[in-house]
mmCIF file of C-alpha atoms and ligand atoms in Angstrom:
data_model
loop_
_atom_site.group_PDB
_atom_site.id
_atom_site.type_symbol
_atom_site.label_atom_id
_atom_site.label_comp_id
_atom_site.label_asym_id
_atom_site.label_seq_id
_atom_site.Cartn_x
_atom_site.Cartn_y
_atom_site.Cartn_z
ATOM 1 C CA MET A 6 -9.430 6.552 4.949
ATOM 2 C CA HIS A 7 -12.404 8.147 3.759
ATOM 3 C CA PRO A 8 -13.195 7.437 -0.030
ATOM 4 C CA HIS A 9 -13.274 10.904 -1.419
ATOM 5 C CA LEU A 10 -9.565 10.950 -0.133
ATOM 6 C CA HIS A 11 -8.628 7.773 -1.774
ATOM 7 C CA ARG A 12 -10.103 9.617 -4.948
ATOM 8 C CA ARG A 13 -8.324 13.032 -4.067
ATOM 9 C CA ILE A 14 -5.058 10.939 -4.126
ATOM 10 C CA LEU A 15 -5.749 9.146 -7.456
ATOM 11 C CA ASN A 16 -6.270 12.268 -8.802
ATOM 12 C CA THR A 17 -3.223 13.660 -7.639
ATOM 13 C CA VAL A 18 -1.141 11.275 -8.710
ATOM 14 C CA PHE A 19 -2.448 9.727 -11.722
ATOM 15 C CA ALA A 20 -3.869 13.094 -13.750
ATOM 16 C CA GLU A 21 -1.094 12.976 -15.868
ATOM 17 C CA HIS A 22 -0.613 9.502 -16.691
ATOM 18 C CA PHE A 23 -4.415 8.074 -17.224
ATOM 19 C CA SER A 24 -7.194 9.553 -19.063
ATOM 20 C CA THR A 25 -9.965 10.747 -17.517
ATOM 21 C CA ALA A 26 -12.239 7.299 -18.340
ATOM 22 C CA GLU A 27 -9.198 5.240 -17.467
ATOM 23 C CA LEU A 28 -8.926 7.187 -13.900
ATOM 24 C CA ARG A 29 -12.566 6.822 -13.303
ATOM 25 C CA VAL A 30 -12.424 2.902 -13.865
ATOM 26 C CA MET A 31 -9.210 2.906 -11.559
ATOM 27 C CA ALA A 32 -10.939 4.908 -8.759
ATOM 28 C CA TRP A 33 -14.293 3.131 -8.743
ATOM 29 C CA ALA A 34 -12.466 0.026 -8.225
ATOM 30 C CA ASN A 35 -10.489 1.560 -4.983
ATOM 31 C CA MET A 36 -13.670 3.058 -3.823
ATOM 32 C CA LEU A 37 -15.842 -0.184 -4.189
ATOM 33 C CA GLN A 38 -13.071 -1.757 -1.806
ATOM 34 C CA ASP A 39 -15.150 0.152 1.075
ATOM 35 C CA ARG A 40 -18.410 -1.872 0.315
ATOM 36 C CA PRO A 41 -20.238 -3.594 2.917
ATOM 37 C CA ARG A 42 -19.068 -7.244 1.869
ATOM 38 C CA ASN A 43 -15.523 -6.450 2.046
ATOM 39 C CA GLN A 44 -16.162 -4.863 5.767
ATOM 40 C CA ILE A 45 -17.096 -8.329 7.745
ATOM 41 C CA GLY A 46 -13.986 -10.850 7.617
ATOM 42 C CA ARG A 47 -12.011 -9.032 4.914
ATOM 43 C CA GLY A 48 -9.690 -6.619 7.697
ATOM 44 C CA TYR A 49 -6.775 -7.567 5.004
ATOM 45 C CA ILE A 50 -8.164 -5.326 2.445
ATOM 46 C CA HIS A 51 -8.326 -2.559 4.581
ATOM 47 C CA PHE A 52 -5.054 -3.317 6.844
ATOM 48 C CA ASP A 53 -7.026 -3.938 9.848
ATOM 49 C CA ASP A 54 -7.077 -6.534 12.132
ATOM 50 C CA SER A 55 -3.351 -6.478 12.288
ATOM 51 C CA LEU A 56 -3.421 -8.838 9.065
ATOM 52 C CA PHE A 57 0.135 -7.734 7.648
ATOM 53 C CA ALA A 58 1.013 -10.427 6.299
ATOM 54 C CA GLU A 59 -2.276 -11.221 4.260
ATOM 55 C CA ALA A 60 -2.848 -7.609 3.386
ATOM 56 C CA GLU A 61 1.035 -7.749 1.645
ATOM 57 C CA ALA A 62 -0.106 -10.973 0.021
ATOM 58 C CA TYR A 63 -3.061 -9.443 -1.379
ATOM 59 C CA ILE A 64 -1.323 -6.262 -2.821
ATOM 60 C CA ALA A 65 1.171 -8.750 -3.938
ATOM 61 C CA ALA A 66 -1.218 -10.646 -5.859
ATOM 62 C CA GLU A 67 -3.441 -7.701 -7.219
ATOM 63 C CA ARG A 68 -0.289 -6.507 -8.392
ATOM 64 C CA ALA A 69 0.514 -9.626 -10.411
ATOM 65 C CA ARG A 70 -3.062 -9.525 -11.547
ATOM 66 C CA VAL A 71 -2.120 -6.014 -13.398
ATOM 67 C CA PHE A 72 0.817 -7.583 -15.004
ATOM 68 C CA THR A 73 -1.066 -10.378 -16.178
ATOM 69 C CA ALA A 74 -4.112 -8.276 -17.370
ATOM 70 C CA LEU A 75 -1.461 -5.991 -19.493
ATOM 71 C CA SER A 76 0.384 -9.052 -20.991
ATOM 72 C CA GLN A 77 -3.209 -10.162 -22.330
ATOM 73 C CA GLY A 78 -4.356 -6.402 -23.702
ATOM 74 C CA ARG A 79 -7.102 -6.221 -20.793
ATOM 75 C CA ARG A 80 -5.956 -2.697 -19.679
ATOM 76 C CA ARG A 81 -9.364 -2.039 -17.825
ATOM 77 C CA ALA A 82 -8.969 -5.348 -15.875
ATOM 78 C CA ALA A 83 -5.479 -4.034 -14.941
ATOM 79 C CA LEU A 84 -6.697 -0.222 -13.743
ATOM 80 C CA ARG A 85 -9.217 -2.480 -11.639
ATOM 81 C CA ALA A 86 -6.763 -4.477 -10.158
ATOM 82 C CA PHE A 87 -4.523 -1.720 -9.287
ATOM 83 C CA GLY A 88 -7.023 0.630 -7.910
ATOM 84 C CA ARG A 89 -7.667 -2.356 -5.804
ATOM 85 C CA LEU A 90 -4.155 -2.614 -4.245
ATOM 86 C CA LEU A 91 -4.210 1.094 -4.120
ATOM 87 C CA HIS A 92 -6.885 1.104 -1.392
ATOM 88 C CA THR A 93 -5.034 -1.180 0.461
ATOM 89 C CA ARG A 94 -1.714 0.449 0.344
ATOM 90 C CA GLN A 95 -3.489 3.757 1.251
ATOM 91 C CA ASP A 96 -5.540 2.257 4.240
ATOM 92 C CA PHE A 97 -2.191 1.149 5.841
ATOM 93 C CA TYR A 98 -1.393 4.568 6.685
ATOM 94 C CA SER A 99 -4.563 5.522 8.620
ATOM 95 C CA HIS A 100 -5.167 2.207 10.269
ATOM 96 C CA SER A 101 -2.485 1.152 11.832
ATOM 97 C CA THR A 102 -0.088 2.155 14.740
ATOM 98 C CA TRP A 103 2.706 3.453 12.165
ATOM 99 C CA LEU A 104 1.847 6.990 12.418
ATOM 100 C CA HIS A 105 1.224 6.942 16.192
ATOM 101 C CA ASP A 106 4.757 5.246 16.802
ATOM 102 C CA TRP A 107 6.086 8.168 14.837
ATOM 103 C CA GLY A 108 4.222 10.788 16.487
ATOM 104 C CA ALA A 109 5.583 9.708 19.542
ATOM 105 C CA THR A 110 8.838 10.055 18.982
ATOM 106 C CA VAL A 111 8.041 14.167 17.450
ATOM 107 C CA PRO A 112 8.326 16.700 20.302
ATOM 108 C CA ASP A 113 6.241 19.109 17.962
ATOM 109 C CA LEU A 114 4.202 17.685 15.093
ATOM 110 C CA ALA A 115 3.634 21.357 13.843
ATOM 111 C CA THR A 116 6.804 22.236 13.087
ATOM 112 C CA GLN A 117 7.282 18.893 10.675
ATOM 113 C CA PRO A 118 7.143 18.765 6.951
ATOM 114 C CA ALA A 119 4.255 17.421 5.416
ATOM 115 C CA ASP A 120 6.481 14.428 4.483
ATOM 116 C CA ALA A 121 8.476 13.916 7.710
ATOM 117 C CA VAL A 122 7.103 10.211 7.895
ATOM 118 C CA PRO A 123 9.156 7.431 6.517
ATOM 119 C CA LEU A 124 7.262 5.079 4.241
ATOM 120 C CA CYS A 125 6.588 1.621 5.525
ATOM 121 C CA LEU A 126 7.578 -0.417 2.158
ATOM 122 C CA ASP A 127 6.868 -3.768 4.081
ATOM 123 C CA SER A 128 4.668 -3.918 7.255
ATOM 124 C CA ARG A 129 5.749 -7.406 7.744
ATOM 125 C CA ASN A 130 9.406 -6.352 9.238
ATOM 126 C CA TYR A 131 7.794 -4.512 12.123
ATOM 127 C CA PRO A 132 6.543 -7.116 14.712
ATOM 128 C CA ASN A 133 5.190 -4.336 17.067
ATOM 129 C CA LEU A 134 2.969 -2.413 14.724
ATOM 130 C CA ILE A 135 -0.617 -3.143 14.946
ATOM 131 C CA SER A 136 -3.936 -2.190 13.489
ATOM 132 C CA GLY A 137 -7.383 -1.572 14.673
ATOM 133 C CA ASN A 138 -9.984 -4.006 14.677
ATOM 134 C CA GLY A 139 -13.160 -3.672 12.807
ATOM 135 C CA GLY A 140 -16.337 -4.422 14.861
ATOM 136 C CA LEU A 141 -19.016 -3.223 12.551
ATOM 137 C CA VAL A 142 -21.262 -4.021 15.021
ATOM 138 C CA TRP A 143 -20.258 -1.305 17.799
ATOM 139 C CA PHE A 144 -19.445 1.096 14.572
ATOM 140 C CA VAL A 145 -23.197 1.200 14.076
ATOM 141 C CA LEU A 146 -24.381 0.901 17.664
ATOM 142 C CA TRP A 147 -22.078 4.319 18.414
ATOM 143 C CA ARG A 148 -23.710 6.284 15.971
ATOM 144 C CA LEU A 149 -27.507 5.121 16.514
ATOM 145 C CA PRO A 150 -29.671 8.396 17.118
ATOM 146 C CA LEU A 151 -30.402 9.550 20.977
ATOM 147 C CA PHE A 152 -28.598 6.051 22.296
ATOM 148 C CA GLY A 153 -25.329 6.187 20.535
ATOM 149 C CA ARG A 154 -23.499 8.471 22.533
ATOM 150 C CA TRP A 155 -24.942 7.102 25.709
ATOM 151 C CA ILE A 156 -23.734 3.697 24.643
ATOM 152 C CA LYS A 157 -20.408 4.907 23.546
ATOM 153 C CA ALA A 158 -20.068 6.349 27.131
ATOM 154 C CA ASN A 159 -20.910 3.242 29.054
ATOM 155 C CA TYR A 160 -19.108 0.642 26.278
ATOM 156 C CA PRO A 161 -16.326 2.603 25.501
ATOM 157 C CA PRO A 162 -13.848 1.206 22.295
ATOM 158 C CA ALA A 163 -10.630 -0.533 23.564
ATOM 159 C CA PRO A 164 -7.482 0.987 22.685
ATOM 160 C CA ASP A 165 -6.820 -1.555 19.868
ATOM 161 C CA THR A 166 -9.959 -0.846 17.607
ATOM 162 C CA HIS A 167 -10.307 0.931 14.598
ATOM 163 C CA GLU A 168 -12.944 3.402 16.364
ATOM 164 C CA VAL A 169 -9.495 4.644 18.585
ATOM 165 C CA LEU A 170 -6.584 4.432 15.912
ATOM 166 C CA ASN A 171 -7.872 5.146 12.514
ATOM 167 C CA LEU A 172 -6.721 8.608 10.855
ATOM 168 C CA ASP A 173 -9.542 7.944 8.095
ATOM 169 C CA GLY A 174 -9.913 12.048 7.812
ATOM 170 C CA PRO A 175 -8.945 15.444 9.129
ATOM 171 C CA GLU A 176 -11.109 15.356 12.026
ATOM 172 C CA ARG A 177 -8.878 12.845 13.418
ATOM 173 C CA GLY A 178 -6.420 15.437 14.426
ATOM 174 C CA PRO A 179 -3.172 16.505 13.405
ATOM 175 C CA LEU A 180 -1.492 13.129 12.293
ATOM 176 C CA PHE A 181 -3.744 12.917 9.800
ATOM 177 C CA ALA A 182 -1.893 15.151 7.536
ATOM 178 C CA PHE A 183 1.128 13.198 7.869
ATOM 179 C CA SER A 184 -1.007 9.898 7.401
ATOM 180 C CA TYR A 185 -2.382 11.163 4.040
ATOM 181 C CA ASN A 186 0.833 12.286 2.766
ATOM 182 C CA ALA A 187 2.478 9.220 3.364
ATOM 183 C CA ALA A 188 -0.320 7.431 1.642
ATOM 184 C CA LEU A 189 0.011 9.708 -1.406
ATOM 185 C CA ARG A 190 4.033 8.946 -1.467
ATOM 186 C CA HIS A 191 3.497 5.348 -1.267
ATOM 187 C CA THR A 192 0.758 5.487 -3.981
ATOM 188 C CA VAL A 193 3.958 6.980 -6.362
ATOM 189 C CA VAL A 194 5.887 4.002 -5.020
ATOM 190 C CA GLU A 195 3.428 1.311 -6.245
ATOM 191 C CA TRP A 196 3.067 3.378 -9.542
ATOM 192 C CA GLU A 197 6.754 2.991 -9.957
ATOM 193 C CA LEU A 198 6.441 -0.700 -9.621
ATOM 194 C CA VAL A 199 4.042 -0.811 -12.710
ATOM 195 C CA GLN A 200 4.414 1.905 -14.913
ATOM 196 C CA ASP A 201 6.674 0.358 -17.363
ATOM 197 C CA ALA A 202 4.037 -2.316 -17.977
ATOM 198 C CA PHE A 203 1.666 0.174 -18.387
ATOM 199 C CA LEU A 204 3.399 2.232 -20.669
ATOM 200 C CA VAL A 205 4.810 -0.829 -22.895
ATOM 201 C CA GLU A 206 0.982 -1.661 -23.142
ATOM 202 C CA ARG A 207 -0.552 1.640 -24.809
HETATM 203 ZN ZN1 ZN B 315 -10.635 0.850 3.363
#
């Protein structure tokens, strides 16, 4: 999902729970997940490459860091770990086939309420789920000035690539709004898992 949309979800959900400064710490850690170093060989950070078990394990490990940091009075470290895990959780809905599979069962998307998509509480439970392969080199090639369009026409992305599957922003069509809404609702679920620790620590 595009960075400003991650940020928008955090602002929407956490404005009432964290100060502006704390929100900034969390949002920065969230958006840093998309830095180049995390785009190669670390698909689990973005729920890419069908690395569902790895992504769920990563989220659990970062959540454990939240609790450890708060128990040690390291609130900033906790905010950063929480921001990181939320990035991964939010990316699930825009990078996997969860939304596409749901969309295929719905006759008319336009009549569906924004929260019609069920949350996926544990992606390991759905063996048919896949998520897009990264392919950073192709991503760059398809966007080259002058030649990019030609390259894409002659070497089109495979159906299981991030290029084809992603719902990273509204330009990706009507499923995006449902994907965004699910990411927002799952952010609330993640908050409910850690909120007592954040509140006790304060
Ligand atoms: Zn990402």
